[in-house]
Each structure stands twice: as C-alpha cells, then as structure tokens.
Amino acid sequence: MNASRPEDAVELRHLRGFLAVAEELNFTHAASALGVGQPALTRTVRSLEEALGTRLLDRTTRRVELTGAGRRLRDDLAPLLARLDAALRAPGAEPPVLRLGFTSLLPEACAPLTAAFEAATGAGVRLVRRDEPLAGLTAGACDIAVVRGDLPEGVRGQVLLREPRVAVLARGAGPLASRRVVDWAELAAHRLVVNTVTGTTRPELWPAGRRPELACTADNFDEWLEAVAAGHGVGVAPEPVARRYAHPGLRYVRLKNAPPVEVHLAVPAHDPHPLAERYLAAATA
C-alpha cells in the first residue's frame, strides 16, 4: 500500500542515521559510529529530507551544519529514540539503567552521587564515554551527561562543581615549564593548543587585544595531549587532568587568576528520561 502521507515513508533507520550525523556533524564519523558505509548514510539522510519535504542539513565540501528544521528535529528525536530503545529491551528482565555520559574525565563527585542514586532508585548507572560535544547527549547516546563549560540550546542542567584550571606544558619548553605558578594573563604571550570538540579553553577567554595565538587544534583529548607534549604550544585544562593523566613529556603548572571551569549535569531540554531527572534531583539534595 502506498504511503498516504510523506511522513509514512520515514523509517527508524532514517531517524537513527540523521541523529548520528546531527551529533557528529560529519558523515564519515557518523557512518563509522553506525557501522555503515558513508554513501549509504548519505542516501538515508537524503531520503528523510525528501520524505519530510525540508532540508535538515546544510552541506559543503568542508563542513556540515544543521538547519533550523534540523535542530528542532534533533532536539525532539534524541530523547524519544532513547526512550524507545529502553522500551524495546525485554521488560522486567533487568533493573532499569541510566546512561551517564562524559568526555575525557568523569568528576570524582559523581561516584558518591551515583551510589546514592542507585541506593534510592534500585536502578543501575552505565558510564558512556564519547569524545563528542555533550558526550552524545543530543544524539541519544546517553540520558544525562557531565558537560564542562556553557550549556548550548536544547539542553538544561545545573552546576555540579567548579574546577580550577592548570597550564599544561611540554617538559623543557623554556622558562615557563620550570615555574611552579603562572598567571593567567601571561599565557596570552604564548601559542595555544585547543581541543575544539570537548575542550573548555579558547583564546576568546582572554580580553580582546591580549589573547594568545592559536597554535593548532585537536578534535579529541588524546590528540590534544600529544600535541602539547610535542611542543606545538601550551595547553590549559581542568585541574583533575593533572592528577589523573601522568605523561613523561608534560608538566602541569598551577594557574592563578584563571576563570574556573563550570561542570554541569545536563539533560535534554524536552522530555528527558525520568531517571535522568531523579539523578539531577539527587545532585541538589
């Protein structure tokens, strides 16, 4: 029977494919995450646009961006598909599970919070690490996420804690690497290595006219760490990185007068998972 409405032609694979691209903003990375070929994923997203009669993505040879319609569809679909996945699992077979997403570093404060949440709800918590903005929250990869820095549109949350920043320097990279304390303003005279995907420090944090130059960028934490160790420039990171990531080629130096990094617990702005709301509430108790 022919579809009587355009949306009747939409299949679940279309929606999953679109959400993967909406999260990655890169067809190659999204196809890899889904385990499909890039041409097939391109056809899938195009079919969804044709069925809905609207463009969801603006594509160029260098980048992919969401249109206004694409952002609205992403925000509405992500929590719905996450709930659908939970519903399709065998009902009653196992205790419910909350997926807690994070990027490169899970704050120590999450351990007691998780233990209290599990004791109060009987639910489990599964950790999901994703080197993606929001740890994959908007694509439905997790139900609640630890997010460092400002929260974008489409999510809401609350501040869990504030972390001091440290300078990350290659060993033997001049006088700066031999000091015990560096002032935030001094870094403006040095070239900066920036993690553009999950990092929290960019030149715009310094006053206009007194900002560090950009040395190079990285799109994941490990690449960023190695770029600093190779001497491409200085890095800045939350203080827990210094305690958890020992590296023979790096030295961590305390920063004074640096703005702290706000660490949020974030959920989708619309229709979050009920367990995510309980976890968020436990953080304020």
XYZ file of N, CA, C and O in Angstrom, residues 98-284:
748
model
N 20.447 3.845 33.881
C 20.646 5.228 33.459
C 22.021 5.325 32.819
O 23.017 4.891 33.401
N 22.092 5.900 31.632
C 23.370 6.062 30.939
C 23.928 7.451 31.236
O 23.335 8.450 30.861
N 25.059 7.471 31.937
C 25.720 8.721 32.326
C 26.888 8.974 31.379
O 27.867 8.232 31.369
N 26.785 10.007 30.577
C 27.810 10.308 29.585
C 28.854 11.284 30.102
O 28.581 12.143 30.941
N 30.076 11.122 29.602
C 31.149 12.055 29.929
C 32.141 12.044 28.775
O 32.089 11.187 27.895
N 33.047 13.015 28.765
C 34.024 13.090 27.680
C 35.355 12.518 28.184
O 35.483 11.320 28.331
N 36.311 13.349 28.464
C 37.635 12.826 28.807
C 37.816 12.534 30.285
O 38.722 11.802 30.666
N 36.972 13.069 31.137
C 37.235 12.991 32.566
C 35.919 13.014 33.335
O 35.130 13.945 33.202
N 35.665 11.990 34.135
C 34.475 11.944 34.988
C 34.834 12.511 36.355
O 35.764 12.037 37.013
N 34.134 13.541 36.820
C 34.469 14.140 38.118
C 34.339 13.130 39.255
O 33.454 12.265 39.245
N 35.210 13.267 40.245
C 35.160 12.380 41.393
C 33.847 12.516 42.148
O 33.389 11.565 42.796
N 33.200 13.677 42.062
C 31.936 13.899 42.758
C 30.826 12.980 42.259
O 29.818 12.786 42.953
N 30.996 12.414 41.072
C 29.954 11.552 40.520
C 29.876 10.196 41.226
O 28.833 9.546 41.202
N 30.971 9.758 41.844
C 30.974 8.440 42.497
C 29.990 8.378 43.663
O 29.117 7.498 43.693
N 30.072 9.273 44.654
C 29.081 9.219 45.740
C 27.672 9.551 45.267
O 26.694 9.007 45.795
N 27.558 10.441 44.272
C 26.248 10.783 43.742
C 25.592 9.575 43.090
O 24.399 9.305 43.290
N 26.380 8.816 42.337
C 25.864 7.623 41.679
C 25.459 6.567 42.694
O 24.419 5.915 42.562
N 26.287 6.380 43.725
C 25.968 5.393 44.756
C 24.660 5.738 45.462
O 23.822 4.854 45.710
N 24.458 7.020 45.771
C 23.221 7.440 46.425
C 22.017 7.254 45.504
O 20.944 6.823 45.939
N 22.199 7.565 44.238
C 21.113 7.411 43.261
C 20.714 5.936 43.121
O 19.532 5.594 43.119
N 21.697 5.052 43.014
C 21.410 3.623 42.860
C 20.712 3.062 44.095
O 19.786 2.248 43.994
N 21.144 3.520 45.276
C 20.513 3.041 46.504
C 19.070 3.516 46.613
O 18.196 2.791 47.100
N 18.806 4.730 46.144
C 17.465 5.300 46.268
C 16.491 4.771 45.223
O 15.284 4.683 45.472
N 16.991 4.417 44.039
C 16.097 4.043 42.937
C 16.122 2.567 42.588
O 15.187 2.069 41.951
N 17.180 1.855 42.956
C 17.321 0.470 42.521
C 17.775 0.340 41.078
O 17.901 -0.775 40.558
N 18.006 1.459 40.427
C 18.467 1.456 39.036
C 19.985 1.372 38.992
O 20.678 1.719 39.953
N 20.503 0.926 37.858
C 21.936 0.924 37.650
C 22.375 2.143 36.868
O 21.546 2.838 36.264
N 23.648 2.422 36.887
C 24.219 3.529 36.114
C 25.316 2.959 35.230
O 26.248 2.313 35.725
N 25.197 3.190 33.928
C 26.229 2.754 32.990
C 26.961 3.974 32.465
O 26.338 4.927 31.985
N 28.287 3.955 32.558
C 29.088 5.079 32.093
C 29.316 4.980 30.598
O 29.629 3.912 30.071
N 29.161 6.097 29.920
C 29.334 6.163 28.464
C 30.322 7.270 28.158
O 30.026 8.446 28.376
N 31.509 6.911 27.667
C 32.477 7.941 27.276
C 32.379 8.186 25.780
O 32.439 7.257 24.978
N 32.230 9.458 25.407
C 32.193 9.837 24.000
C 33.014 11.102 23.821
O 32.799 12.087 24.515
N 33.972 11.087 22.904
C 34.731 12.293 22.578
C 33.927 13.128 21.599
O 34.292 13.306 20.439
N 32.800 13.627 22.080
C 31.873 14.420 21.277
C 31.321 15.535 22.151
O 31.289 15.404 23.378
N 30.863 16.618 21.543
C 30.214 17.652 22.347
C 29.037 17.061 23.119
O 28.275 16.248 22.585
N 28.902 17.396 24.376
C 27.814 16.921 25.236
C 27.849 15.415 25.436
O 26.858 14.828 25.868
N 28.967 14.767 25.115
C 29.115 13.315 25.309
C 28.020 12.524 24.612
O 27.636 11.451 25.055
N 27.503 13.052 23.492
C 26.496 12.342 22.725
C 25.087 12.493 23.265
O 24.179 11.770 22.837
N 24.854 13.431 24.177
C 23.531 13.583 24.794
C 22.443 13.884 23.776
O 21.376 13.268 23.788
N 22.686 14.824 22.869
C 21.645 15.221 21.927
C 21.368 14.170 20.862
O 20.340 14.216 20.197
N 22.288 13.219 20.697
C 22.064 12.136 19.744
C 21.465 10.903 20.413
O 21.247 9.889 19.761
N 21.199 10.993 21.728
C 20.607 9.863 22.419
C 21.588 8.815 22.880
O 21.182 7.715 23.272
N 22.905 9.101 22.855
C 23.902 8.123 23.292
C 23.910 7.959 24.805
O 24.397 6.951 25.323
N 23.405 8.950 25.532
C 23.313 8.869 26.986
C 22.055 9.608 27.424
O 21.434 10.334 26.641
N 21.682 9.412 28.680
C 20.463 10.028 29.216
C 20.749 11.308 29.982
O 19.901 12.197 30.061
N 21.932 11.390 30.567
C 22.374 12.570 31.295
C 23.881 12.648 31.098
O 24.538 11.616 30.943
N 24.417 13.855 31.036
C 25.837 13.988 30.698
C 26.535 14.980 31.606
O 25.930 15.957 32.069
N 27.808 14.714 31.859
C 28.689 15.668 32.520
C 29.246 16.578 31.424
O 29.884 16.108 30.480
N 28.986 17.859 31.530
C 29.377 18.816 30.498
C 30.195 19.932 31.134
O 29.742 20.569 32.081
N 31.385 20.153 30.613
C 32.220 21.253 31.084
C 32.020 22.463 30.179
O 32.013 22.336 28.962
N 31.862 23.628 30.794
C 31.638 24.840 30.023
C 30.157 25.166 29.915
O 29.312 24.546 30.570
N 29.847 26.141 29.083
C 28.470 26.608 28.943
C 27.588 25.556 28.279
O 28.046 24.768 27.439
N 26.313 25.562 28.644
C 25.342 24.657 28.039
C 24.724 25.317 26.814
O 24.290 26.467 26.886
N 24.652 24.620 25.693
C 24.044 25.190 24.498
C 22.522 25.071 24.539
O 21.951 24.479 25.469
N 21.864 25.620 23.536
C 20.424 25.459 23.422
C 20.086 23.989 23.239
O 20.858 23.218 22.681
N 18.931 23.603 23.722
C 18.482 22.225 23.561
C 18.757 21.345 24.757
O 18.275 20.215 24.812
N 19.530 21.844 25.727
C 19.780 21.091 26.951
C 19.604 22.029 28.141
O 19.665 23.249 28.010
N 19.379 21.443 29.294
C 19.310 22.207 30.535
C 20.031 21.421 31.620
O 20.277 20.219 31.462
N 20.361 22.082 32.708
C 21.064 21.372 33.760
C 21.427 22.300 34.889
O 20.841 23.370 35.046
N 22.393 21.877 35.660
C 22.812 22.659 36.812
C 24.296 22.450 37.036
O 24.872 21.446 36.597
N 24.898 23.406 37.726
C 26.324 23.323 38.018
C 26.561 22.283 39.108
O 25.948 22.335 40.179
N 27.427 21.327 38.830
C 27.805 20.302 39.803
C 28.975 20.778 40.651
O 29.000 20.587 41.865
N 29.952 21.410 40.028
C 31.117 21.949 40.740
C 31.877 22.874 39.803
O 31.550 22.967 38.609
N 32.868 23.540 40.342
C 33.746 24.400 39.557
C 35.183 23.937 39.760
O 35.627 23.812 40.900
N 35.877 23.713 38.656
C 37.238 23.189 38.721
C 38.246 24.278 38.366
O 38.049 25.012 37.388
N 39.339 24.395 39.113
C 40.401 25.335 38.718
C 41.098 24.841 37.459
O 41.062 23.648 37.139
N 41.735 25.758 36.748
C 42.490 25.410 35.549
C 43.980 25.311 35.862
O 44.480 25.985 36.772
N 44.695 24.486 35.080
C 46.146 24.403 35.159
C 46.725 24.584 33.763
O 46.063 24.299 32.757
N 47.959 25.074 33.702
C 48.670 25.141 32.426
C 49.316 23.790 32.169
O 49.826 23.136 33.081
N 49.275 23.359 30.922
C 49.868 22.086 30.519
C 50.993 22.417 29.540
O 50.755 23.001 28.481
N 52.231 22.030 29.892
C 53.403 22.463 29.141
C 54.305 21.281 28.809
O 54.411 20.318 29.591
N 54.941 21.338 27.660
C 55.927 20.323 27.305
C 57.158 20.497 28.192
O 57.613 21.619 28.437
N 57.689 19.401 28.698
C 58.896 19.475 29.523
C 60.062 20.040 28.697
O 60.241 19.682 27.541
N 60.783 20.944 29.298
C 61.903 21.551 28.596
C 61.502 22.605 27.597
O 62.306 22.999 26.746
N 60.249 23.091 27.696
C 59.775 24.082 26.731
C 60.040 25.504 27.198
O 59.187 26.376 27.070
N 61.197 25.755 27.749
C 61.547 27.112 28.131
C 61.267 27.414 29.585
O 60.849 26.544 30.363
N 61.477 28.663 30.002
C 61.354 29.058 31.417
C 59.968 28.810 31.996
O 59.841 28.510 33.184
N 58.929 28.935 31.176
C 57.573 28.772 31.686
C 57.371 27.389 32.294
O 56.712 27.236 33.327
N 57.949 26.361 31.668
C 57.760 24.984 32.131
C 58.499 24.695 33.430
O 58.241 23.670 34.070
N 59.423 25.569 33.831
C 60.180 25.327 35.059
C 59.561 26.019 36.274
O 60.029 25.831 37.397
N 58.517 26.797 36.066
C 57.917 27.543 37.164
C 56.859 26.721 37.895
O 56.329 25.742 37.369
N 56.525 27.158 39.097
C 55.520 26.456 39.891
C 54.147 27.099 39.745
O 53.126 26.437 39.915
N 54.131 28.391 39.454
C 52.869 29.123 39.299
C 53.012 30.083 38.125
O 54.056 30.709 37.945
N 51.938 30.170 37.316
C 51.912 31.097 36.177
C 50.616 31.889 36.258
O 49.554 31.336 36.574
N 50.693 33.166 35.971
C 49.482 33.984 35.942
C 48.742 33.774 34.630
O 49.352 33.640 33.565
N 47.430 33.759 34.726
C 46.573 33.550 33.547
C 46.915 34.525 32.429
O 46.994 34.150 31.261
N 47.137 35.795 32.789
C 47.392 36.816 31.773
C 48.689 36.545 31.003
O 48.809 36.917 29.831
N 49.658 35.874 31.626
C 50.930 35.598 30.966
C 50.767 34.669 29.758
O 51.563 34.724 28.812
N 49.763 33.805 29.789
C 49.585 32.847 28.705
C 49.205 33.518 27.389
O 49.310 32.910 26.322
N 48.770 34.771 27.472
C 48.406 35.487 26.246
C 49.605 35.668 25.321
O 49.436 35.880 24.116
N 50.811 35.577 25.867
C 52.019 35.748 25.055
C 52.477 34.447 24.418
O 53.504 34.432 23.728
N 51.728 33.366 24.608
C 52.138 32.058 24.100
C 51.075 31.491 23.155
O 49.903 31.855 23.227
N 51.500 30.609 22.274
C 50.584 29.976 21.331
C 49.833 28.848 22.021
O 50.403 28.078 22.794
N 48.542 28.740 21.725
C 47.641 27.858 22.457
C 47.223 26.662 21.604
O 46.881 26.804 20.428
N 47.246 25.463 22.212
C 46.706 24.262 21.579
C 45.291 24.064 22.115
O 45.080 24.028 23.333
N 44.312 23.937 21.217
C 42.902 23.919 21.612
C 42.231 22.632 21.166
O 42.357 22.221 20.007
N 41.537 22.001 22.091
C 40.647 20.880 21.773
C 39.296 21.481 21.398
O 38.564 21.973 22.268
N 38.954 21.464 20.122
C 37.758 22.161 19.654
C 36.477 21.386 19.900
O 35.390 21.931 19.722
N 36.571 20.111 20.288
C 35.371 19.294 20.458
C 34.920 19.239 21.914
O 33.761 19.514 22.225
N 35.828 18.892 22.814
C 35.444 18.759 24.224
C 36.262 19.657 25.150
O 36.099 19.588 26.365
N 37.114 20.499 24.607
C 37.922 21.384 25.439
C 37.119 22.545 25.994
O 36.015 22.848 25.530
N 37.686 23.221 26.978
C 36.984 24.327 27.645
C 37.754 25.638 27.576
O 37.299 26.641 28.120
N 38.912 25.648 26.924
C 39.737 26.858 26.879
C 40.000 27.262 25.438
O 40.567 26.488 24.658
N 39.596 28.478 25.103
C 39.811 29.045 23.778
C 40.350 30.467 23.934
O 40.185 31.084 24.994
N 40.976 31.021 22.901
C 41.540 32.378 23.025
C 40.524 33.421 23.468
O 40.891 34.424 24.097
N 39.244 33.194 23.157
C 38.218 34.186 23.490
C 38.036 34.400 24.993
O 37.378 35.365 25.403
N 38.614 33.540 25.813
C 38.512 33.731 27.264
C 39.374 34.889 27.759
O 39.145 35.412 28.842
N 40.378 35.276 26.973
C 41.223 36.408 27.336
C 40.624 37.699 26.786
O 39.833 37.669 25.819
N 40.981 38.849 27.332
C 40.444 40.121 26.820
C 40.859 40.360 25.369
O 41.944 39.951 24.941
N 39.999 41.006 24.629
C 40.306 41.344 23.237
C 41.574 42.189 23.185
O 41.776 43.095 23.995
N 42.444 41.858 22.236
C 43.705 42.571 22.101
C 44.821 41.982 22.938
O 45.988 42.339 22.761
N 44.494 41.085 23.861
C 45.514 40.432 24.698
C 45.227 38.937 24.763
O 45.175 38.334 25.828
N 45.035 38.346 23.604
C 44.684 36.935 23.527
C 45.832 36.117 22.944
O 46.574 36.608 22.092
N 45.981 34.879 23.369
C 47.035 34.030 22.784
C 46.702 33.670 21.344
O 45.530 33.575 20.963
N 47.722 33.467 20.548
C 47.522 32.987 19.185
C 47.209 31.496 19.220
O 47.603 30.775 20.137
N 46.497 31.047 18.209
C 46.154 29.634 18.108
C 47.304 28.892 17.444
O 47.694 29.197 16.318
N 47.868 27.906 18.153
C 48.962 27.111 17.587
C 48.423 26.022 16.678
O 48.860 25.871 15.534
N 47.477 25.247 17.178
C 46.853 24.183 16.399
C 45.632 23.701 17.154
O 45.401 24.077 18.307
N 44.817 22.885 16.517
C 43.617 22.352 17.144
C 43.654 20.828 17.140
O 44.389 20.209 16.371
N 42.849 20.242 18.005
C 42.685 18.788 18.071
C 41.206 18.507 18.238
O 40.451 19.349 18.746
N 40.764 17.318 17.809
C 39.346 17.004 17.938
C 39.076 15.880 18.933
O 37.981 15.339 18.978
N 40.088 15.534 19.762
C 39.856 14.639 20.888
C 40.937 14.880 21.934
O 41.969 15.508 21.655
N 40.696 14.386 23.145
C 41.575 14.688 24.274
C 42.982 14.135 24.070
O 43.973 14.822 24.328
N 43.099 12.889 23.624
C 44.419 12.276 23.479
C 45.268 13.006 22.439
O 46.471 13.203 22.635
N 44.653 13.404 21.339
C 45.377 14.145 20.311
C 45.845 15.491 20.854
O 46.967 15.940 20.583
N 44.976 16.134 21.630
C 45.335 17.419 22.241
C 46.535 17.257 23.176
O 47.494 18.037 23.139
N 46.500 16.215 24.010
C 47.573 15.970 24.965
C 48.914 15.762 24.256
O 49.937 16.326 24.650
N 48.882 14.980 23.178
C 50.125 14.697 22.459
C 50.635 15.921 21.712
O 51.849 16.107 21.557
N 49.734 16.779 21.239
C 50.164 17.999 20.556
C 50.903 18.920 21.513
O 51.905 19.551 21.151
N 50.422 19.009 22.754
C 51.117 19.820 23.754
C 52.464 19.193 24.088
O 53.493 19.874 24.163
N 52.489 17.872 24.293
C 53.739 17.189 24.627
C 54.773 17.338 23.520
O 55.978 17.371 23.782
N 54.309 17.460 22.271
C 55.226 17.620 21.139
C 55.770 19.035 21.023
O 56.615 19.314 20.155
N 55.290 19.945 21.883
C 55.813 21.304 21.889
C 55.165 22.236 20.889
O 55.708 23.302 20.595
N 53.965 21.859 20.373
C 53.300 22.737 19.400
C 52.791 24.020 20.041
O 52.601 25.028 19.359
N 52.529 23.984 21.342
C 52.035 25.154 22.048
C 51.694 24.777 23.474
O 51.934 23.644 23.910
N 51.145 25.731 24.225
C 50.734 25.451 25.602
C 49.281 24.997 25.601
O 48.507 25.313 24.696
N 48.922 24.256 26.631
C 47.544 23.836 26.814
C 47.028 24.311 28.151
O 47.810 24.658 29.050
N 45.715 24.337 28.288
C 45.075 24.656 29.562
C 43.986 23.623 29.780
O 43.217 23.306 28.864
N 43.900 23.077 30.999
C 42.951 22.002 31.277
C 42.406 22.137 32.686
O 42.994 22.824 33.533
N 41.278 21.480 32.978
C 40.803 21.422 34.365
C 41.828 20.735 35.252
O 42.525 19.806 34.817
N 41.914 21.159 36.494
C 42.938 20.653 37.412
C 42.941 19.131 37.590
O 44.025 18.530 37.722
N 41.775 18.432 37.579
C 41.827 16.969 37.729
C 42.645 16.257 36.657
O 43.130 15.148 36.893
N 42.828 16.869 35.500
C 43.664 16.260 34.457
C 45.075 16.054 34.974
O 45.722 15.030 34.707
N 45.577 17.000 35.756
C 46.940 16.905 36.277
C 47.086 15.734 37.234
O 48.163 15.124 37.336
N 46.020 15.397 37.949
C 46.093 14.311 38.921
C 45.883 12.942 38.285
O 46.311 11.931 38.831
N 45.241 12.899 37.143
C 44.873 11.598 36.572
C 45.657 11.211 35.330
O 45.676 10.050 34.949
N 46.287 12.176 34.677
C 46.959 11.874 33.415
C 48.441 12.216 33.498
O 48.873 13.294 33.096
N 49.213 11.297 34.047
C 50.669 11.472 34.062
C 51.202 11.230 32.650
O 50.745 10.331 31.945
N 52.135 12.061 32.225
C 52.712 11.933 30.882
C 54.186 12.317 30.978
O 54.517 13.389 31.509
N 55.090 11.480 30.483
C 56.522 11.783 30.624
C 56.954 13.056 29.914
O 57.991 13.637 30.256
N 56.183 13.493 28.932
C 56.580 14.681 28.186
C 55.884 15.945 28.622
O 56.049 16.995 27.989
N 55.104 15.879 29.726
C 54.308 17.032 30.128
C 54.598 17.456 31.562
O 54.976 16.635 32.411
N 54.384 18.740 31.815
C 54.437 19.268 33.169
C 53.202 20.133 33.380
O 52.834 20.932 32.510
N 52.554 19.947 34.530
C 51.367 20.723 34.874
C 51.758 21.819 35.846
O 52.445 21.569 36.853
N 51.317 23.042 35.550
C 51.695 24.196 36.363
C 50.432 24.905 36.835
O 49.517 25.152 36.031
N 50.403 25.226 38.116
C 49.227 25.896 38.680
C 49.045 27.278 38.053
O 50.025 28.008 37.849
N 47.808 27.627 37.786
C 47.469 28.938 37.241
C 46.790 29.781 38.311
O 45.914 29.292 39.029
N 47.178 31.048 38.407
C 46.445 31.956 39.290
C 45.674 32.958 38.423
O 46.064 33.282 37.306
N 44.547 33.402 38.977
C 43.649 34.363 38.315
C 42.975 33.777 37.068
O 42.485 34.529 36.219
N 42.967 32.459 36.944
C 42.293 31.835 35.802
C 40.822 31.616 36.133
O 40.485 31.231 37.262
N 39.919 31.846 35.189
C 38.498 31.566 35.449
C 38.297 30.063 35.632
O 38.895 29.266 34.916
N 37.483 29.659 36.607
C 37.263 28.221 36.808
C 36.408 27.622 35.691
O 35.739 28.337 34.950
N 36.452 26.306 35.586
C 35.632 25.571 34.615
C 34.363 25.111 35.315
O 34.425 24.378 36.304
N 33.213 25.551 34.829
C 31.950 25.086 35.395
C 31.637 23.695 34.852
O 31.683 23.469 33.644
N 31.329 22.777 35.759
C 30.970 21.410 35.381
C 29.484 21.229 35.638
O 29.017 21.385 36.771
N 28.746 20.926 34.570
C 27.291 20.769 34.673
C 26.875 19.317 34.558
O 27.543 18.510 33.909
N 25.740 18.995 35.155
C 24.980 17.818 34.799
C 23.890 18.301 33.856
O 23.141 19.235 34.186
N 23.808 17.708 32.679
C 22.900 18.206 31.647
C 21.961 17.106 31.164
O 22.347 15.940 31.059
N 20.728 17.509 30.879
C 19.714 16.615 30.304
C 19.078 17.331 29.125
O 19.167 18.563 28.999
N 18.415 16.600 28.216
C 17.708 17.279 27.126
C 16.661 18.238 27.674
O 16.025 17.966 28.701
N 16.485 19.359 27.013
C 15.523 20.358 27.478
C 14.097 19.846 27.399
O 13.231 20.268 28.171
N 13.832 18.924 26.476
C 12.479 18.406 26.296
C 12.440 16.906 26.550
O 13.260 16.151 26.020
N 11.510 16.476 27.363
C 11.237 15.064 27.606
C 12.477 14.266 28.003
O 12.805 13.261 27.366
N 13.178 14.665 29.051
C 14.331 13.865 29.494
C 13.875 12.548 30.104
O 12.716 12.393 30.502
N 14.778 11.594 30.185
C 14.488 10.304 30.801
C 14.114 10.533 32.271
O 14.764 11.306 32.967
N 13.063 9.863 32.765
C 12.677 10.062 34.176
C 13.811 9.790 35.157
O 13.944 10.493 36.164
N 14.633 8.778 34.873
C 15.758 8.501 35.769
C 16.789 9.628 35.739
O 17.466 9.894 36.731
N 16.930 10.288 34.584
C 17.856 11.426 34.496
C 17.380 12.562 35.395
O 18.190 13.235 36.045
N 16.071 12.761 35.453
C 15.520 13.790 36.344
C 15.800 13.435 37.800
O 16.122 14.306 38.616
N 15.713 12.139 38.136
C 15.989 11.714 39.506
C 17.469 11.939 39.846
O 17.805 12.355 40.951
N 18.345 11.649 38.911
C 19.783 11.846 39.133
C 20.085 13.328 39.324
O 20.854 13.722 40.206
N 19.450 14.151 38.497
C 19.649 15.594 38.598
C 19.152 16.096 39.945
O 19.800 16.946 40.592
N 18.018 15.581 40.391
C 17.483 15.993 41.682
C 18.379 15.541 42.829
O 18.547 16.264 43.832
N 18.983 14.352 42.692
C 19.878 13.856 43.741
C 21.099 14.760 43.894
O 21.666 14.866 44.985
N 21.503 15.406 42.806
C 22.679 16.271 42.867
C 22.405 17.537 43.670
O 23.355 18.185 44.147
N 21.147 17.900 43.845
C 20.815 19.106 44.588
C 20.418 18.797 46.028
O 20.216 19.700 46.825
